[in-house]
GROMACS .gro file of C-alpha atoms in nm:
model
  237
    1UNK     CA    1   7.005  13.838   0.054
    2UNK     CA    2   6.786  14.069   0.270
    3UNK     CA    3   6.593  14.147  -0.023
    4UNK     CA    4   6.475  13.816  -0.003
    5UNK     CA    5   6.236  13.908   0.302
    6UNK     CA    6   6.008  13.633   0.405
    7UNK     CA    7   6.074  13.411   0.107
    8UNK     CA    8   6.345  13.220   0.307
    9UNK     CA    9   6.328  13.081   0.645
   10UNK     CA   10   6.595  13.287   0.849
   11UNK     CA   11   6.812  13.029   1.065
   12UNK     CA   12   6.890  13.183   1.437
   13UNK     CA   13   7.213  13.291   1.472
   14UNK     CA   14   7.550  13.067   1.566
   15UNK     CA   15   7.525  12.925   1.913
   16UNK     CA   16   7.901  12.917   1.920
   17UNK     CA   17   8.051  13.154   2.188
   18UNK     CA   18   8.200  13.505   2.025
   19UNK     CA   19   8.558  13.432   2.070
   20UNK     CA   20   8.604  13.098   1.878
   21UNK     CA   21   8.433  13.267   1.627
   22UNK     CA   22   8.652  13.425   1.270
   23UNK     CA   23   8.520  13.819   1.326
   24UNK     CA   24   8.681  13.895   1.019
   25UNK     CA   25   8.444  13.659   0.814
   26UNK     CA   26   8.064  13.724   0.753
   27UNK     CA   27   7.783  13.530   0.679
   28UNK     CA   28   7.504  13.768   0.533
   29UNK     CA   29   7.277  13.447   0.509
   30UNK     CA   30   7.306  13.369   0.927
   31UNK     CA   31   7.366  13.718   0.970
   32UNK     CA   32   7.633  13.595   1.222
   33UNK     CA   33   8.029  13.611   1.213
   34UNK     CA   34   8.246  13.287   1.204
   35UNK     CA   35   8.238  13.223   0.801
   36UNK     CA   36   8.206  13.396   0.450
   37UNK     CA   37   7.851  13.359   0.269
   38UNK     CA   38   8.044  13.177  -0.045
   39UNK     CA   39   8.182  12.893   0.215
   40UNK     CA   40   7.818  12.860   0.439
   41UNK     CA   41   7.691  12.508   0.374
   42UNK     CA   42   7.355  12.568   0.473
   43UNK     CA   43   7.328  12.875   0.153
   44UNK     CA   44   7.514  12.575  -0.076
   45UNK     CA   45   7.305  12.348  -0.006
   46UNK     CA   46   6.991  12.532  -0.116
   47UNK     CA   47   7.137  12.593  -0.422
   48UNK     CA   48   7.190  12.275  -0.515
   49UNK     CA   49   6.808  12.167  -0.435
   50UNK     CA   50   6.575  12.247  -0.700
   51UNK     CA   51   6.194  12.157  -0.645
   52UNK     CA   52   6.039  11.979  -0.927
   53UNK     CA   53   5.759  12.141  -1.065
   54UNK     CA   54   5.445  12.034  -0.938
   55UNK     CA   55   5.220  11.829  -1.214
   56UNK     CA   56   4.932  12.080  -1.286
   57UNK     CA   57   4.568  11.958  -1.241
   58UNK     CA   58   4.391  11.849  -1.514
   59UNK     CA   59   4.072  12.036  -1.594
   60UNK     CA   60   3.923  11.794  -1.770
   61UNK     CA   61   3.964  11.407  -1.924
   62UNK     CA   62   3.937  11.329  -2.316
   63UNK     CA   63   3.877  10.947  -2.353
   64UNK     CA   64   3.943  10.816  -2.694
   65UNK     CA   65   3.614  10.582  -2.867
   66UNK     CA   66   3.833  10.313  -3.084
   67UNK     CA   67   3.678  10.011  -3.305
   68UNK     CA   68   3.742   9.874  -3.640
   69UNK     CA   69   3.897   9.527  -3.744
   70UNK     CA   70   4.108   9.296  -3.555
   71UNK     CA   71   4.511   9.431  -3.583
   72UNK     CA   72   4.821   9.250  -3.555
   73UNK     CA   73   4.557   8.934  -3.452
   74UNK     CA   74   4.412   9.115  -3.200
   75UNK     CA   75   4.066   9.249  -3.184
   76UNK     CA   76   3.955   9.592  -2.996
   77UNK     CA   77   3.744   9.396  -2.724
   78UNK     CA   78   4.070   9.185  -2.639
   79UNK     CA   79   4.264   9.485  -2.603
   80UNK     CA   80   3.998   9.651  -2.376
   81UNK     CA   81   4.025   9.358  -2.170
   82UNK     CA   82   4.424   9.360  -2.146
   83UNK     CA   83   4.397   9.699  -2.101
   84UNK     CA   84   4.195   9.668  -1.783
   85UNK     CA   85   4.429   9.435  -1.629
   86UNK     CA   86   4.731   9.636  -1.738
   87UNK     CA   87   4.616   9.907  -1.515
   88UNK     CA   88   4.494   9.668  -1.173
   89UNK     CA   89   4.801   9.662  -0.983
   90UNK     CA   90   4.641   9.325  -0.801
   91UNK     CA   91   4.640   9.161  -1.170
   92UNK     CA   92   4.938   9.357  -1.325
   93UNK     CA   93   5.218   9.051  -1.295
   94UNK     CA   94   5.551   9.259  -1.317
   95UNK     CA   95   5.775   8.884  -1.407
   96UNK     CA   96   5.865   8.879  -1.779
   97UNK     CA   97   5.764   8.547  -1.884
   98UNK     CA   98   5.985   8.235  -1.807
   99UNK     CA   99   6.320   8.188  -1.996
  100UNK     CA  100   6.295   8.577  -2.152
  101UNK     CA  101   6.437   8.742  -1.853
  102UNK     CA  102   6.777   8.914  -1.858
  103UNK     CA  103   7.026   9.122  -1.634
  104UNK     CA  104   7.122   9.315  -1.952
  105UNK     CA  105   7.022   9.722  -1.880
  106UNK     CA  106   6.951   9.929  -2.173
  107UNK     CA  107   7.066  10.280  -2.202
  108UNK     CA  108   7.130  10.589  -2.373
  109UNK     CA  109   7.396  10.875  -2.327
  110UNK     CA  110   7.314  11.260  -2.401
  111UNK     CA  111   7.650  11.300  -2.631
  112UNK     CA  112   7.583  10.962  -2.807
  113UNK     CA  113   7.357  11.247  -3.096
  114UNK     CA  114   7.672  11.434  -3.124
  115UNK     CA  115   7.768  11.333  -3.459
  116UNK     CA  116   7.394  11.377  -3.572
  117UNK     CA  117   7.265  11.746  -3.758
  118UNK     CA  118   7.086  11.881  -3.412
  119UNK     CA  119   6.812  11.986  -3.384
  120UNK     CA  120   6.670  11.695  -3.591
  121UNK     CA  121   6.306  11.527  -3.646
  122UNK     CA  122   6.414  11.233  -3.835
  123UNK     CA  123   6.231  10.907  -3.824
  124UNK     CA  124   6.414  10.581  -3.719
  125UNK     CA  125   6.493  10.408  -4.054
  126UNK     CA  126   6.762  10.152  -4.024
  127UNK     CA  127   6.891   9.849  -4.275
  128UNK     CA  128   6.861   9.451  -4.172
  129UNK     CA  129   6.920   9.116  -4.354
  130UNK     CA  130   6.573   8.993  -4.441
  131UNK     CA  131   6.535   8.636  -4.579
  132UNK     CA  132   6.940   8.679  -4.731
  133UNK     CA  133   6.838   8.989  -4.877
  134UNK     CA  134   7.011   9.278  -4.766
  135UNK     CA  135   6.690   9.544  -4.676
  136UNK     CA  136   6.773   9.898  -4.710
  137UNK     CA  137   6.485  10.174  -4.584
  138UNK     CA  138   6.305  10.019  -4.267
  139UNK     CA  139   6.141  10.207  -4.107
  140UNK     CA  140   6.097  10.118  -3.693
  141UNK     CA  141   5.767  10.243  -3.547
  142UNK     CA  142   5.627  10.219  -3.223
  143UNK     CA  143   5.344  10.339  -3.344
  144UNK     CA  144   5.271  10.059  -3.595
  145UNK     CA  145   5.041   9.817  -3.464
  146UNK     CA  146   5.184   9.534  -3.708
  147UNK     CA  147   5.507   9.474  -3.915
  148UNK     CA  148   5.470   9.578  -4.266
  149UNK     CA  149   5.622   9.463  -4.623
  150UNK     CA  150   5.564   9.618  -4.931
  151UNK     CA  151   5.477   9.441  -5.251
  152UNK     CA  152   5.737   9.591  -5.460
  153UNK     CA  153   6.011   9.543  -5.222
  154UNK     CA  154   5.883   9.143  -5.196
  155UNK     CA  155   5.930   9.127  -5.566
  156UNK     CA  156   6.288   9.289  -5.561
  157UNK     CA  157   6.334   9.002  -5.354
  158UNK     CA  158   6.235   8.757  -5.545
  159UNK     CA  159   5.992   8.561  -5.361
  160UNK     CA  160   5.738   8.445  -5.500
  161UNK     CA  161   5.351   8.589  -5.411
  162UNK     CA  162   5.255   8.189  -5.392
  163UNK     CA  163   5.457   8.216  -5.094
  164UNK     CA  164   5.178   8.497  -4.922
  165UNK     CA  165   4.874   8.325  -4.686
  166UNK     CA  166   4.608   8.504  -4.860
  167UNK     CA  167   4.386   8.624  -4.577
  168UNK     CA  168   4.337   9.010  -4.614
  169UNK     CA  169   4.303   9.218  -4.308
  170UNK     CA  170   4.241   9.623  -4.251
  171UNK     CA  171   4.528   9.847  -4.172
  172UNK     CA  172   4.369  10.189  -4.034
  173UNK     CA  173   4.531  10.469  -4.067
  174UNK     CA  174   4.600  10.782  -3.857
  175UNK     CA  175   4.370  10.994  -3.962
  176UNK     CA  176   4.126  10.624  -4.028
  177UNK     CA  177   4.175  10.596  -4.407
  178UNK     CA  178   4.161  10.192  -4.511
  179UNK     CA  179   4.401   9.947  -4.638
  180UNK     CA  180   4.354   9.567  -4.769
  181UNK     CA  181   4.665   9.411  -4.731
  182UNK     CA  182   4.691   9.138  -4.976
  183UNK     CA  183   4.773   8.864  -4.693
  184UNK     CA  184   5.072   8.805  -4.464
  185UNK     CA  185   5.396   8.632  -4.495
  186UNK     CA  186   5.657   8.493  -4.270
  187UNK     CA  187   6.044   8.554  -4.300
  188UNK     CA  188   6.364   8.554  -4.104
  189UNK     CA  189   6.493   8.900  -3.972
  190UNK     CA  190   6.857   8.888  -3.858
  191UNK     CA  191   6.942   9.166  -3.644
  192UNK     CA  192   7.265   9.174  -3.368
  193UNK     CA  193   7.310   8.831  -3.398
  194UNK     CA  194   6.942   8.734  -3.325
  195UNK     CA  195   6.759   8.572  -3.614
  196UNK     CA  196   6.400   8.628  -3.581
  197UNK     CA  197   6.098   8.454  -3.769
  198UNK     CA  198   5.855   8.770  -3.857
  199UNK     CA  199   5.527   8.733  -3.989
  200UNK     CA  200   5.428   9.054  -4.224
  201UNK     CA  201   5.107   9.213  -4.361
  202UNK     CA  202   5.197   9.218  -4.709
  203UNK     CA  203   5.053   9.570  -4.846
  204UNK     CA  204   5.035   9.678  -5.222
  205UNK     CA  205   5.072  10.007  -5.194
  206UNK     CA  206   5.381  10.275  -5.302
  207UNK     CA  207   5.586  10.367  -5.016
  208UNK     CA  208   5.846  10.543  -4.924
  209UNK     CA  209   6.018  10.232  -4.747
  210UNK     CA  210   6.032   9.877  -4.786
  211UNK     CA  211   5.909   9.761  -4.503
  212UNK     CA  212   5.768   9.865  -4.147
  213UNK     CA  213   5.891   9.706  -3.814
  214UNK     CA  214   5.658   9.784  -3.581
  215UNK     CA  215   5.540   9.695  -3.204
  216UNK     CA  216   5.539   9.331  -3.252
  217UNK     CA  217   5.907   9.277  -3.346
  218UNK     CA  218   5.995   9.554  -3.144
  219UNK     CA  219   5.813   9.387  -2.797
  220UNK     CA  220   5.960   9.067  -2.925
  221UNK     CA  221   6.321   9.188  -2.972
  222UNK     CA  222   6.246   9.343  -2.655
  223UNK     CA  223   6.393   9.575  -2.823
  224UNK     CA  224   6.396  10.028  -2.723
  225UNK     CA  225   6.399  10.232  -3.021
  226UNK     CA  226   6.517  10.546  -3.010
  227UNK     CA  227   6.413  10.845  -3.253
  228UNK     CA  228   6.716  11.105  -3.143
  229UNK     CA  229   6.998  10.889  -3.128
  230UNK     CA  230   6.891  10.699  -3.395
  231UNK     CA  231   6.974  10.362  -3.291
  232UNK     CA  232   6.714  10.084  -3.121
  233UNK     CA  233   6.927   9.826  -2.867
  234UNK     CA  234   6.783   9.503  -2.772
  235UNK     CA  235   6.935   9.261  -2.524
  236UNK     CA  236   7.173   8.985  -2.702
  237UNK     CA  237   7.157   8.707  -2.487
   0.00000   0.00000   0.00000
């Protein structure tokens, strides 16, 4: 520990008189007899604290320029707005609206991925009871701005496209490649005992899932997906 020079801040020595003190013992840390360095509380203690790391400065900001068509019902100038508010604390109300709060907490455990194939980078794709149909190959994305059915997987379920509001909107893309969708369409999602009217952008366009639940039946599930444990939870009552 003398290596340590100046690093440390070297405590004075024990104010207890010699004689009640254990000669035989040695503290290398108070440089002082009266107890081992292995049983000194003070050397434990430091230990056990570790500083978090300091968040570095940022060198500079990248802003993001958006615009297109309205999404999920929404259009860009709206979300600008709410966007705004969302970050004044004076106009930011933290109350979930009336008759939606709930005591339930949601929560994950490390060892809950133990029976997974670690490390993995698979997406969250999950099966639900859609309008009596059993749906296999949903995928859950957060970073879906609207809930998404296929055409093919519409027709496996027999529905008829008479049942689709035509009124054809623009899904953009990552990378801000186009879609029509051919209208929307609402059905019943059970999931966990809630049963859940879901409007969907009908798209006609191959896939390699059925459907896409994204941030609006998530937010209204209230619902926390979760990528490495491979589950999303959602309060029940």
């Amino acid at each position: 520990m003398k290596n340590m020079g100046n690093a440390v801040r070297w405590p004075r020595q024990l104010d207890r008189p010699n004689p009640k003190r254990d000669n035989t013992q040695w503290c290398e840390f108070h440089a002082d007899h009266g107890h081992t360095t292995e049983n000194c509380k003070t050397v434990a203690k430091r230990d056990n604290h570790v500083e978090e790391p300091k968040e570095p400065t940022p060198e500079r900001v990248i802003n993001v320029i958006t615009g297109g068509s309205e999404i999920s019902g929404i259009s860009y100038s709206a979300a600008r707005r709410h966007a705004r508010v969302s970050v004044n604390p004076e106009t930011c109300s933290s109350q979930p609206p009336a008759g939606e709060a709930t005591d339930q907490v949601i929560s994950f455990v490390d060892n809950e991925a133990t029976a997974l194939i670690n490390p993995h980078h698979d997406a969250l794709v999950i099966s639900l009871l859609v309008a009596n149909c059993k749906i296999k190959r949903i995928l859950v994305e957060n970073g879906s701005s609207t809930n998404v059915l296929f055409l093919n997987a519409l027709k496996e379920m027999k529905i008829e496209e008479s049942n689709i509001r035509r009124c054809a909107t623009v899904l953009v893309g990552f990378s801000g490649e186009q879609k029509f969708t051919i209208g929307d369409v609402a059905l019943p999602v059970y999931a966990g005992g809630i049963n859940l009217n879901v409007n969907f952008a009908v798209l006609d366009s191959p896939s390699a899932y059925n459907m896409i639940l994204g941030r609006p039946w998530i937010h209204k599930m209230r619902a926390v997906p979760s990528t490495f444990h491979q589950v999303v939870r959602f309060p029940t009552k």
